[in-house]
Short mmCIF file of C-alpha atoms in Angstrom, two decimals:
data_model
loop_
_atom_site.label_atom_id
_atom_site.label_comp_id
_atom_site.label_asym_id
_atom_site.label_seq_id
_atom_site.Cartn_x
_atom_site.Cartn_y
_atom_site.Cartn_z
CA MET A 661 -18.40 -56.36 21.99
CA THR A 662 -17.66 -54.59 25.41
CA LYS A 663 -14.76 -52.60 25.19
CA SER A 664 -12.25 -52.55 28.18
CA PRO A 665 -11.91 -49.15 30.45
CA LEU A 666 -8.16 -48.73 28.40
CA MET A 667 -10.14 -49.04 24.27
CA ARG A 668 -12.71 -46.73 25.81
CA TRP A 669 -10.42 -44.80 27.19
CA ILE A 670 -8.49 -44.55 23.60
CA VAL A 671 -11.20 -43.55 21.78
CA GLY A 672 -12.31 -40.89 24.13
CA ALA A 673 -9.08 -39.03 24.03
CA VAL A 674 -9.17 -39.69 19.74
CA ALA A 675 -12.35 -38.06 19.88
CA ALA A 676 -11.11 -35.40 22.14
CA VAL A 677 -8.08 -34.26 19.64
CA ALA A 678 -10.56 -34.40 16.92
CA VAL A 679 -12.70 -31.55 18.34
CA LEU A 680 -10.11 -29.67 19.31
CA GLY A 681 -8.67 -29.54 16.24
CA LEU A 682 -11.96 -28.61 14.97
CA LEU A 683 -12.25 -25.96 16.85
CA ARG A 684 -8.90 -24.33 16.40
CA ALA A 685 -9.06 -24.49 13.09
CA LYS A 686 -9.94 -21.42 10.70
CA PRO A 687 -13.58 -20.86 9.66
CA TRP A 688 -12.56 -21.85 6.24
CA GLN A 689 -11.52 -25.47 7.14
CA ARG A 690 -14.17 -26.39 9.40
CA GLY A 691 -17.05 -28.22 7.53
CA GLY A 692 -20.65 -28.00 7.24
CA SER A 693 -20.28 -23.95 6.95
CA THR A 694 -20.39 -21.56 4.24
CA ALA A 695 -16.93 -20.19 4.92
CA GLN A 696 -15.58 -23.17 3.75
CA ALA A 697 -12.66 -23.59 1.49
CA PRO A 698 -10.58 -26.32 -0.33
CA ALA A 699 -7.94 -27.91 1.93
CA GLN A 700 -5.36 -27.44 -1.06
CA ARG A 701 -5.94 -23.70 -1.93
CA GLU A 702 -3.09 -22.02 -2.71
CA THR A 703 -1.68 -19.07 0.26
CA LEU A 704 0.61 -15.71 -0.69
CA ALA A 705 1.44 -13.45 2.33
CA VAL A 706 1.62 -10.21 0.73
CA GLY A 707 3.27 -7.13 2.51
CA TYR A 708 1.82 -3.61 3.12
CA LEU A 709 2.51 -0.45 5.11
CA PRO A 710 -0.45 0.71 7.17
CA VAL A 711 -1.42 3.61 4.71
CA THR A 712 -4.38 3.87 2.05
CA CYS A 713 -1.68 3.59 -0.85
CA HIS A 714 -1.63 0.08 0.62
CA LEU A 715 -5.65 -0.18 1.54
CA THR A 716 -5.70 -2.69 -0.86
CA CYS A 717 -3.22 -5.14 0.48
CA PRO A 718 -5.24 -5.31 3.96
CA VAL A 719 -8.81 -5.58 1.92
CA THR A 720 -8.11 -8.56 -0.09
CA ASP A 721 -6.91 -10.00 2.74
CA PHE A 722 -10.55 -9.14 4.15
CA ALA A 723 -12.33 -10.65 0.64
CA THR A 724 -10.14 -13.92 0.70
CA ARG A 725 -10.14 -15.63 4.14
CA THR A 726 -13.33 -17.32 3.28
CA SER A 727 -13.24 -16.80 -0.75
CA ALA A 728 -12.66 -20.06 -2.84
CA SER A 729 -10.14 -18.45 -4.71
CA THR A 730 -5.84 -18.34 -3.57
CA ARG A 731 -5.59 -16.69 0.07
CA PHE A 732 -3.81 -13.60 0.13
CA GLU A 733 -2.72 -12.89 3.82
CA SER A 734 -1.41 -9.19 4.27
CA GLN A 735 1.77 -8.96 5.90
CA ARG A 736 2.38 -5.63 8.26
CA PHE A 737 5.43 -4.01 7.91
CA THR A 738 6.27 -0.49 9.36
CA ASP A 739 9.33 0.74 6.80
CA PHE A 740 10.81 0.17 3.88
CA PRO A 741 13.92 -0.82 4.57
CA THR A 742 12.48 -4.02 6.59
CA VAL A 743 10.19 -5.27 3.33
CA VAL A 744 13.15 -4.78 1.30
CA GLU A 745 15.47 -6.70 3.58
CA THR A 746 12.59 -9.56 3.72
CA LEU A 747 11.96 -8.94 0.08
CA LYS A 748 15.45 -10.21 -0.99
CA SER A 749 15.72 -12.42 2.06
CA GLY A 750 13.67 -14.88 -0.17
CA ARG A 751 11.08 -14.43 2.71
CA LEU A 752 8.67 -12.10 0.34
CA ASP A 753 7.82 -12.42 -3.24
CA ALA A 754 4.70 -9.62 -3.66
CA THR A 755 4.87 -6.48 -2.02
CA PHE A 756 3.31 -2.63 -1.86
CA MET A 757 6.08 -0.08 -2.12
CA ILE A 758 7.19 2.95 -3.23
CA ALA A 759 7.54 2.63 -6.87
CA PRO A 760 11.21 4.45 -7.57
CA LEU A 761 12.31 1.80 -4.86
CA ALA A 762 11.19 -0.96 -6.91
CA MET A 763 12.89 0.37 -9.64
CA LYS A 764 16.32 1.20 -7.79
CA LEU A 765 15.87 -2.55 -6.57
CA ARG A 766 15.62 -3.69 -10.48
CA GLU A 767 18.44 -1.27 -11.06
CA GLN A 768 20.67 -3.42 -8.40
CA GLY A 769 19.38 -7.31 -9.98
CA VAL A 770 17.24 -7.80 -7.55
CA LYS A 771 14.34 -9.67 -9.89
CA VAL A 772 10.87 -7.53 -9.41
CA LYS A 773 8.56 -7.24 -11.97
CA ILE A 774 5.94 -4.14 -11.20
CA THR A 775 2.51 -6.02 -12.05
CA TYR A 776 -0.09 -3.18 -10.49
CA LEU A 777 -0.56 0.63 -8.85
CA GLY A 778 -1.64 1.02 -5.68
CA HIS A 779 -3.65 3.95 -5.73
CA ARG A 780 -3.42 7.21 -7.23
CA ASP A 781 -3.00 10.33 -6.11
CA GLY A 782 -3.34 10.14 -1.24
CA SER A 783 -0.69 12.14 -0.41
CA THR A 784 -0.70 15.40 1.16
CA VAL A 785 1.83 18.63 1.16
CA MET A 786 0.46 20.17 5.48
CA VAL A 787 2.18 22.92 6.51
CA ARG A 788 1.95 24.94 10.02
CA PRO A 789 -1.56 26.41 10.67
CA ASP A 790 0.43 29.48 12.34
CA LEU A 791 1.87 30.02 8.49
CA PRO A 792 1.59 31.74 6.06
CA ALA A 793 2.61 30.32 2.87
CA ARG A 794 0.94 29.71 0.18
CA THR A 795 3.79 28.46 -2.11
CA LEU A 796 6.73 26.45 -2.14
CA LYS A 797 8.84 29.80 -2.36
CA ASP A 798 7.29 31.00 1.05
CA LEU A 799 8.74 28.05 2.77
CA GLU A 800 12.25 29.09 1.83
CA GLY A 801 14.37 28.93 5.02
CA ARG A 802 12.13 26.38 6.41
CA ARG A 803 12.37 22.91 7.41
CA PHE A 804 11.06 20.40 5.01
CA ALA A 805 9.78 16.01 5.86
CA LEU A 806 9.99 14.09 3.46
CA PRO A 807 9.08 9.48 4.00
CA SER A 808 12.43 8.97 1.11
CA LYS A 809 14.89 10.00 -1.27
CA TYR A 810 13.53 7.19 -2.78
CA SER A 811 9.56 8.74 -2.61
CA ASN A 812 7.65 9.63 -4.90
CA GLN A 813 7.41 12.42 -3.09
CA ASN A 814 11.02 13.58 -3.34
CA LEU A 815 10.47 13.27 -7.22
CA VAL A 816 7.03 16.04 -6.89
CA ILE A 817 8.89 18.46 -4.78
CA ARG A 818 11.48 18.47 -6.59
CA LYS A 819 9.37 19.71 -10.30
CA LEU A 820 7.22 21.68 -8.52
CA MET A 821 10.10 23.55 -7.05
CA LYS A 822 11.64 23.44 -10.48
CA ASP A 823 7.72 24.88 -12.16
CA GLN A 824 7.68 27.43 -9.54
CA GLY A 825 11.62 28.51 -9.09
CA VAL A 826 12.61 27.86 -6.00
CA ASP A 827 16.32 27.15 -5.07
CA ALA A 828 16.44 23.36 -3.39
CA THR A 829 18.67 24.48 -1.01
CA LYS A 830 16.74 27.09 0.26
CA ILE A 831 14.84 24.57 1.32
CA ASP A 832 15.54 22.24 4.31
CA PHE A 833 15.08 19.32 3.67
CA VAL A 834 14.79 15.84 5.86
CA GLU A 835 14.14 12.68 5.55
CA MET A 836 11.48 11.31 8.78
CA PRO A 837 9.37 8.45 9.46
CA PRO A 838 5.76 9.11 8.35
CA PRO A 839 4.35 8.20 11.65
CA ASP A 840 6.08 11.05 13.39
CA MET A 841 5.66 13.91 11.17
CA PRO A 842 2.51 14.95 12.51
CA GLY A 843 3.92 14.88 16.35
CA ALA A 844 7.26 17.20 14.51
CA LEU A 845 4.64 19.52 13.07
CA ALA A 846 2.57 20.10 16.28
CA THR A 847 5.95 20.32 18.17
CA LYS A 848 7.51 22.83 15.54
CA ALA A 849 10.38 20.69 15.13
CA ILE A 850 9.06 21.17 11.61
CA ASP A 851 7.65 23.53 9.07
CA ALA A 852 6.03 21.12 7.04
CA TYR A 853 5.64 17.87 5.04
CA PHE A 854 4.79 15.97 2.53
CA ILE A 855 3.58 12.45 2.95
CA GLY A 856 0.98 9.22 2.15
CA GLU A 857 -2.28 9.21 3.84
CA PRO A 858 -3.67 9.37 6.88
CA HIS A 859 -0.77 10.53 8.26
CA ALA A 860 -0.94 13.66 6.47
CA ALA A 861 -5.07 13.82 7.79
CA ARG A 862 -3.84 13.28 11.25
CA ALA A 863 -2.16 16.49 11.23
CA GLU A 864 -5.50 18.19 9.76
CA LEU A 865 -8.16 16.43 12.80
CA ASP A 866 -5.71 17.53 15.07
CA GLY A 867 -5.81 21.29 14.10
CA THR A 868 -2.02 21.38 14.10
CA GLY A 869 -1.45 21.06 10.11
CA ARG A 870 -3.02 23.07 7.77
CA VAL A 871 -3.30 21.04 3.59
CA LEU A 872 -0.88 23.62 1.12
CA TYR A 873 -1.26 21.27 -1.33
CA HIS A 874 -2.75 17.65 -2.76
CA ALA A 875 -0.96 15.04 -4.62
CA LYS A 876 -3.83 15.50 -6.99
CA ASP A 877 -2.97 19.46 -7.45
CA ILE A 878 0.00 19.15 -8.03
CA TRP A 879 0.47 15.56 -10.10
CA PRO A 880 -2.60 14.54 -11.80
CA ARG A 881 -3.71 10.99 -11.44
CA PHE A 882 0.14 10.58 -9.02
CA ILE A 883 1.76 7.59 -8.04
CA SER A 884 2.93 6.34 -4.79
CA CYS A 885 2.99 2.92 -4.63
CA VAL A 886 2.89 -0.02 -6.98
CA LEU A 887 2.58 -3.59 -6.43
CA VAL A 888 5.90 -5.46 -6.88
CA VAL A 889 6.16 -9.52 -7.22
CA THR A 890 9.59 -11.67 -7.59
CA GLU A 891 9.99 -13.32 -10.66
CA LYS A 892 10.44 -16.37 -8.93
CA LEU A 893 6.51 -16.08 -8.43
CA ILE A 894 5.71 -15.74 -11.56
CA ASP A 895 7.28 -18.01 -13.14
CA THR A 896 6.63 -21.17 -10.70
CA ARG A 897 2.64 -19.80 -9.29
CA PRO A 898 1.98 -18.07 -12.04
CA GLU A 899 -2.44 -17.97 -11.69
CA VAL A 900 -1.30 -17.36 -7.79
CA VAL A 901 -0.45 -13.77 -9.05
CA ARG A 902 -3.34 -13.93 -11.78
CA ASP A 903 -5.39 -13.98 -8.85
CA LEU A 904 -3.59 -11.90 -6.86
CA VAL A 905 -3.66 -8.81 -9.58
CA ARG A 906 -7.35 -9.34 -9.81
CA GLY A 907 -8.05 -9.47 -5.78
CA ILE A 908 -6.09 -5.78 -5.29
CA ALA A 909 -8.17 -4.63 -9.05
CA GLU A 910 -11.42 -5.92 -7.25
CA SER A 911 -10.87 -4.97 -3.95
CA GLY A 912 -10.00 -1.49 -5.12
CA GLU A 913 -13.46 -1.41 -7.07
CA TRP A 914 -15.23 -2.35 -4.01
CA ALA A 915 -13.42 0.11 -1.86
CA GLU A 916 -13.99 3.04 -4.04
CA ARG A 917 -17.97 2.47 -3.87
CA HIS A 918 -17.98 1.62 -0.95
CA ARG A 919 -15.54 4.37 0.83
CA VAL A 920 -16.73 4.34 4.52
CA ALA A 921 -17.20 0.55 4.72
CA ALA A 922 -13.75 0.00 2.96
CA ALA A 923 -12.35 2.00 5.93
CA GLY A 924 -14.68 -0.37 9.03
CA VAL A 925 -12.22 -3.03 7.05
CA VAL A 926 -8.84 -1.71 7.01
CA ALA A 927 -8.53 0.14 10.27
CA PRO A 928 -8.49 -3.27 12.44
CA TYR A 929 -5.32 -3.73 9.76
CA PHE A 930 -3.79 -0.88 9.45
CA ARG A 931 -4.48 -0.30 14.25
CA GLN A 932 -5.43 3.35 12.94
CA ASP A 933 -8.57 5.36 14.20
CA GLU A 934 -11.39 4.45 11.74
CA LYS A 935 -12.59 7.80 11.85
CA LEU A 936 -9.28 9.02 10.55
CA VAL A 937 -9.46 6.17 7.75
CA ARG A 938 -12.99 6.96 7.05
CA TYR A 939 -12.04 10.90 6.59
CA VAL A 940 -9.43 10.42 4.17
CA LEU A 941 -10.81 8.13 2.05
CA THR A 942 -14.39 10.70 2.19
CA GLN A 943 -13.07 14.01 2.87
CA PRO A 944 -12.78 14.76 -0.27
CA PRO A 945 -13.35 11.59 -2.13
CA ASP A 946 -10.62 12.58 -4.59
CA ARG A 947 -8.17 12.24 -1.92
CA VAL A 948 -7.32 8.77 -3.10
CA SER A 949 -8.00 6.65 -6.05
CA TYR A 950 -8.67 3.19 -6.34
CA ARG A 951 -9.17 3.20 -10.30
CA MET A 952 -6.79 3.50 -12.92
CA LEU A 953 -4.55 1.08 -11.93
CA THR A 954 -3.03 0.02 -15.15
CA PRO A 955 1.08 1.05 -14.82
CA ASP A 956 1.26 2.79 -18.61
CA ASP A 957 4.93 2.88 -19.80
CA LYS A 958 4.57 6.27 -20.43
CA GLU A 959 3.96 7.62 -16.71
CA MET A 960 6.24 5.18 -15.07
CA GLN A 961 9.24 5.82 -17.12
CA GLN A 962 8.91 9.49 -16.40
CA ILE A 963 8.96 8.15 -13.02
CA ALA A 964 12.23 6.42 -13.76
CA ASP A 965 13.72 9.30 -15.18
CA MET A 966 12.96 11.62 -12.66
CA GLY A 967 14.61 9.41 -10.33
CA LEU A 968 18.21 9.57 -12.54
CA GLU A 969 18.03 13.35 -12.62
CA ALA A 970 17.53 13.42 -8.66
CA GLY A 971 20.07 11.15 -8.31
CA ILE A 972 18.35 7.57 -6.88
CA LEU A 973 19.02 6.13 -10.40
CA GLU A 974 22.52 5.71 -11.45
CA ARG A 975 21.51 5.22 -14.74
CA ARG A 976 18.71 5.20 -17.65
CA LEU A 977 16.17 2.26 -17.21
CA ASP A 978 13.94 1.03 -19.25
CA VAL A 979 9.97 0.76 -17.32
CA ARG A 980 9.73 -1.86 -19.89
CA GLU A 981 12.10 -4.70 -18.52
CA LEU A 982 9.64 -3.65 -14.98
CA VAL A 983 6.76 -3.43 -15.42
CA ASP A 984 4.28 -7.20 -16.80
CA ARG A 985 0.77 -6.20 -17.24
CA ARG A 986 -0.22 -9.84 -17.99
CA PHE A 987 -1.95 -10.16 -14.94
CA ILE A 988 -4.04 -7.48 -15.46
CA PRO A 989 -8.14 -8.32 -16.01
CA ALA A 990 -9.74 -7.43 -18.98
CA GLU A 991 -12.69 -6.26 -16.69
CA ILE A 992 -12.59 -5.28 -13.27
CA HIS A 993 -15.16 -5.86 -11.11
CA GLU A 994 -16.38 -5.08 -7.85
CA ALA A 995 -15.34 -7.74 -5.65
CA ALA A 996 -17.86 -9.77 -3.25
CA ILE A 997 -17.89 -7.97 -0.38
CA PRO A 998 -20.93 -7.48 1.94
CA VAL A 999 -21.04 -4.03 3.32
CA ASP A 1000 -23.56 -4.70 6.21
CA GLY A 1001 -21.55 -4.35 9.33
CA SER A 1002 -20.11 -7.28 8.40
CA GLN A 1003 -16.70 -6.22 8.12
CA ALA A 1004 -15.24 -5.74 11.70
CA ARG A 1005 -12.74 -7.81 12.30
#
């Protein structure tokens, strides 16, 4: 039967809309591709900051773009107060954050759990290259920047001062956004700072800062950031939480084995120079580690007790109420990410 002009126009319009929708679809939504993923698969946004402490978050995002498992979309933040606000509002159910801050939230009644660690080590104390400082005592009378009173860097510096017999009142501590620290050191607005990478390596590469201590030299197996999820997510979507922790663990193992490739993957997410990220991951190779990330009650309790002593927490926190290890896989395998230059976004 011959179609009328109107009918032919309608059929053509419908086909055009279908093609346009296919072109706009994400790779795993298109047919006939190995990138195809189930239409109804779970999706979860995970918060992170562009620091190597959170590197496994964008790596997991990259790994799950075309996988058949849960899709984890990394949500970039530039500061922790915004992360906390978004978490409290219910618009975020999983995120990386500094461990003492997670403990403070729990103390305030925010129902969160620590399910995994973000890294080990990965923070550095930088000083002006023209200062002959060799210890913290040499920085008495100087201005020293920290990211936050809730940071583990704050707690570690307090421990180091106690170990070296340094009076805390003799050093002028100031809080400063991490991205501002290298510039402030270069202009001599501050004399030293302690921060997670790559904000330390930036000054090192620019020649405007000198490494005084790596975190691993002060506190071996140092912890700064943890993976936090809400109890609501655990109660309503436990398999997604299990997928997330497994994905983060496997991304860490992959990054540990393929450090140069990992820099290529995360640099666009971080919006940072790939050479800078590569330097952090390789110079030296143990500057930051993504293995042994199961949170131990003893070390987490130590952080909580140090937070209480520092006045961050108001009462002693039993970390057994905060740490939930049941989603950590018994065996951690390397994430299935090809290392062939295809990591570029």
